[in-house]
XYZ file of C-alpha atoms in Angstrom:
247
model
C 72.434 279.505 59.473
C 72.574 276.788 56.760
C 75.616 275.445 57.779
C 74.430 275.281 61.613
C 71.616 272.542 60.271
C 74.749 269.985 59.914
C 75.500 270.042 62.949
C 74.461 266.246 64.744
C 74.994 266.288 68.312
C 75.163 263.190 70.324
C 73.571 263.126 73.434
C 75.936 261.461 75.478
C 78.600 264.453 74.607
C 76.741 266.858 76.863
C 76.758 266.019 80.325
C 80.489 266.282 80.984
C 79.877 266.434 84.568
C 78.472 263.785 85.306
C 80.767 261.112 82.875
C 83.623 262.368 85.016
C 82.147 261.734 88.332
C 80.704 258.170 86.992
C 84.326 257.307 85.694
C 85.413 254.772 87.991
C 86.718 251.908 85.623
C 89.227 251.796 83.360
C 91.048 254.910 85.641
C 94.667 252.974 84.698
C 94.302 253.396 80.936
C 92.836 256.543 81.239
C 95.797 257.807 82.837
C 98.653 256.655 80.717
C 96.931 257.850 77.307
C 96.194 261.191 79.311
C 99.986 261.231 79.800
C 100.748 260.556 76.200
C 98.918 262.986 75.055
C 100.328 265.656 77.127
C 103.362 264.973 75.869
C 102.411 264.727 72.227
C 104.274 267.614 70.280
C 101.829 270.009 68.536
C 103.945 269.091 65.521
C 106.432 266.003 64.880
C 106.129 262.346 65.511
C 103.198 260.702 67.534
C 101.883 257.500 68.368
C 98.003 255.831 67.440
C 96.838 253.754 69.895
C 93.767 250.903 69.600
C 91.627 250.168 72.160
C 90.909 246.549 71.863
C 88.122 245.102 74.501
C 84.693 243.091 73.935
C 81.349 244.880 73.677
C 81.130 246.516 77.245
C 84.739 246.504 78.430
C 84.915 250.108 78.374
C 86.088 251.589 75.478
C 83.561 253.876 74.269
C 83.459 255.370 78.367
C 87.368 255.854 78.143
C 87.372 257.738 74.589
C 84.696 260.164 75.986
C 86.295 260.549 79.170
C 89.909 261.689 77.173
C 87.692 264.007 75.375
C 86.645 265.712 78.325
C 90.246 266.083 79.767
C 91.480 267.695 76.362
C 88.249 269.878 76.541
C 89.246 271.001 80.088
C 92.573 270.171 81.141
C 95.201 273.370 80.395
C 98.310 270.800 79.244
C 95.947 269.204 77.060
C 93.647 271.560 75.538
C 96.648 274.351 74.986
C 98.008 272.060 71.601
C 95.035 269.213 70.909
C 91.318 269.229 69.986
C 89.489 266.697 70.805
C 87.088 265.165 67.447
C 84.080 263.144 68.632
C 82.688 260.298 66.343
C 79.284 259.215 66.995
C 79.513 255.261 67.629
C 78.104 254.484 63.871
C 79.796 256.357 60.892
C 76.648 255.055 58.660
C 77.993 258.110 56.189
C 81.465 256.749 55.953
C 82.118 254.439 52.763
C 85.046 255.590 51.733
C 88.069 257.328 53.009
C 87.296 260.571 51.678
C 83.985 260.244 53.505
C 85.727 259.371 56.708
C 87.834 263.161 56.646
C 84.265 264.976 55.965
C 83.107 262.755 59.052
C 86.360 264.269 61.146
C 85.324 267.986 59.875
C 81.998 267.922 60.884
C 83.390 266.422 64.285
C 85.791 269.522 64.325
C 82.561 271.725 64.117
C 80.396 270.190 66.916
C 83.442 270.770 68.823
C 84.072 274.157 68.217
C 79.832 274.789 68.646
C 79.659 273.403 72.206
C 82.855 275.561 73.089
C 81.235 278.571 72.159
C 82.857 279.253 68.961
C 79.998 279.475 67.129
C 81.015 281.763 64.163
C 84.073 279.493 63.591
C 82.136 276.278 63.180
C 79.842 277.905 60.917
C 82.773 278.827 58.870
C 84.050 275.310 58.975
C 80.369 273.780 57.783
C 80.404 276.197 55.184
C 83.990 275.907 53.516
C 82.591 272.022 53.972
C 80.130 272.580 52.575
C 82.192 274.024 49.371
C 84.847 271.645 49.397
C 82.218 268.884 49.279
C 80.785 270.177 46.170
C 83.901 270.659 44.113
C 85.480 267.486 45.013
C 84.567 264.551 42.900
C 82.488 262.461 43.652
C 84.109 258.873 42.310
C 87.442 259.774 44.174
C 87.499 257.445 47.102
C 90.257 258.618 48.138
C 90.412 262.048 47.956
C 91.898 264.248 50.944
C 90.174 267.441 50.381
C 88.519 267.328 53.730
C 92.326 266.097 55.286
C 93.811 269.252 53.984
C 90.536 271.671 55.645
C 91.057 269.507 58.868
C 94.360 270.436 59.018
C 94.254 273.889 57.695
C 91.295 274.432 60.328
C 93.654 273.039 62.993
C 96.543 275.153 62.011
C 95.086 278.338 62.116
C 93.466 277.390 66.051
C 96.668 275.930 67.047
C 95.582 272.516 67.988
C 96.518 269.307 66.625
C 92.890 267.547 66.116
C 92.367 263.793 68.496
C 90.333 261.510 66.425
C 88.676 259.213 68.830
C 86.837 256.511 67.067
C 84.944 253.958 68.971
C 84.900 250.599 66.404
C 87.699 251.977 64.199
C 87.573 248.132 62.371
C 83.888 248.737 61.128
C 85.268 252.331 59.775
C 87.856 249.985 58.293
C 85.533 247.217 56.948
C 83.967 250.049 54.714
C 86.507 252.045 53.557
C 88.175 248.595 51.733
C 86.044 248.222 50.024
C 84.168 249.506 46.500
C 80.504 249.306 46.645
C 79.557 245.497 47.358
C 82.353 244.371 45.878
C 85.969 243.616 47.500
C 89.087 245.096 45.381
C 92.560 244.151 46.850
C 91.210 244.651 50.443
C 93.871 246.031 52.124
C 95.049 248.882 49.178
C 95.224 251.580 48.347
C 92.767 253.139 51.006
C 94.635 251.561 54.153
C 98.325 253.402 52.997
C 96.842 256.256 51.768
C 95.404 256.408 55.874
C 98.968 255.189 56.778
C 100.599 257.909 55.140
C 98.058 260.643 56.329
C 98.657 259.783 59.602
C 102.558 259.703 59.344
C 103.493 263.287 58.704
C 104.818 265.841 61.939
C 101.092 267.438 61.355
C 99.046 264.462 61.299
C 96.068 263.990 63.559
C 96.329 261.683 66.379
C 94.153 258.512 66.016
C 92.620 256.696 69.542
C 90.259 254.087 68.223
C 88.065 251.155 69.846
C 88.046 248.000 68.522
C 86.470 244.457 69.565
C 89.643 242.666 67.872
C 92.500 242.799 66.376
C 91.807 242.495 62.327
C 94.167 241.625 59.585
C 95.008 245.369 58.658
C 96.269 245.799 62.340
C 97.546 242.347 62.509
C 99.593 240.930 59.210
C 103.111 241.765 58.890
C 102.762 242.894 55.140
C 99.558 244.982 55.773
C 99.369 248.749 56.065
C 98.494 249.124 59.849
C 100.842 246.210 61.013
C 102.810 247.497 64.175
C 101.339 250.943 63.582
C 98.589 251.563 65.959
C 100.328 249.988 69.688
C 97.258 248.081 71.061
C 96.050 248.684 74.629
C 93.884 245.809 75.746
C 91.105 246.347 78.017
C 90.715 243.167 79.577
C 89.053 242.325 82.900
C 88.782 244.905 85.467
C 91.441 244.337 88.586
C 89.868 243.450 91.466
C 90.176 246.565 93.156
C 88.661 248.238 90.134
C 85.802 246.063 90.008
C 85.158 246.551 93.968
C 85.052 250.745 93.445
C 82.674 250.501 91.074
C 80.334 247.777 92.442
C 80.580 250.304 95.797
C 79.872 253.352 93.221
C 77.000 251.570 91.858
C 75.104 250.809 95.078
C 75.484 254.820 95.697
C 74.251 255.808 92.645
């Protein structure tokens, strides 16, 4: 169909398999947000977490690796659905551009489980919502209320795991070129989409810890609880050197 032509896979989604049996590093974190997320309520309060690591500490690994568990795992994939985000969101300027992003996300995920007929449904009321929304409304949350509506009626509360969630950041501040009080209104009106008992559950990546994240009197400040991915322990490091010299 028309709708099926939006669809943008990413490569490195596919082979399941084979990310699990590579996953030897970062096996600590993996298991604690695993845990969280098992106990996450399909409605009421949750906790965001942020990944924070230098280029090649792990983080984009460890986002695709809790995507497969919620895929497969019955006390995850029973209440969540995992949404995908390929490592550049060139299309997202704005925050209403960032809750298209997380619907088309919803529809990949729905295609590669076989529910074909449902994410074509999904692209198309996307599609329409898309073209009735306007188009100098930065904010707007039309594609926040089809996530969640979409969400609803499977019974999952949707994972948004974002590898360099402070680039997604740096571009929804700001208006065109041009910086406008760079830490309003787009970071509360994320704050207070992500607050409510049906919110989606946010899992980013991010090289640092900016000033949204980081200053008392911003939006995000002692909202997302920070998980640092720091140097492997040495027992870590030794598996996978070991796995390596299999492979």
């Amino acid at each position: 169909s028309a709708a099926a032509s939006h669809h943008h896979y990413n490569p490195d989604w596919l082979a399941d398999d084979d990310l699990v049996a590579n996953f030897i590093a970062r096996s600590e974190e993996f298991a604690f947000l695993r845990s969280e997320l098992a106990r996450f309520p399909l409605e009421g309060n949750i906790q965001h977490y942020l990944l924070v690591g230098v280029r090649g500490a792990g983080k984009t690994t460890l986002l695709k690796r809790l995507a497969v568990a919620i895929r497969r795992d019955a006390d995850l994939n029973d209440h969540l659905v995992a949404l995908s985000f390929p490592e550049e969101l060139y299309q997202v300027k704005h925050l209403a551009d960032f809750w298209w992003a997380a619907c088309a996300a919803l529809a990949d995920e729905l295609d590669r489980a076989g529910k074909t007929k449902e994410a074509d449904r999904l692209l198309a009321e996307l599609d329409q919502a898309k073209a009735q929304a306007d188009p100098g409304d930065d904010l707007g949350d039309a594609g926040l209320h089809l996530l969640l509506v979409t969400c609803a009626a499977l019974g999952r509360r949707p994972v948004l795991l974002v590898d360099n969630l402070d680039l997604v950041f740096q571009r929804i501040e700001k208006t065109g070129k041009k910086r406008k009080n760079p830490h309003a209104p787009a970071y509360w009106a994320l704050r207070e989409a992500l607050s409510t008992a049906r919110s989606p559950v946010v899992i980013g990546g991010s090289v640092r810890l900016s000033e949204p994240f980081t200053d008392y009197d911003k939006a995000f400040y002692d909202f997302f609880l920070p998980k640092r991915l720091g140097k492997l322990p040495l027992d870590e490091a030794r598996r996978v050197l070991e796995h390596l010299a299999q492979v």
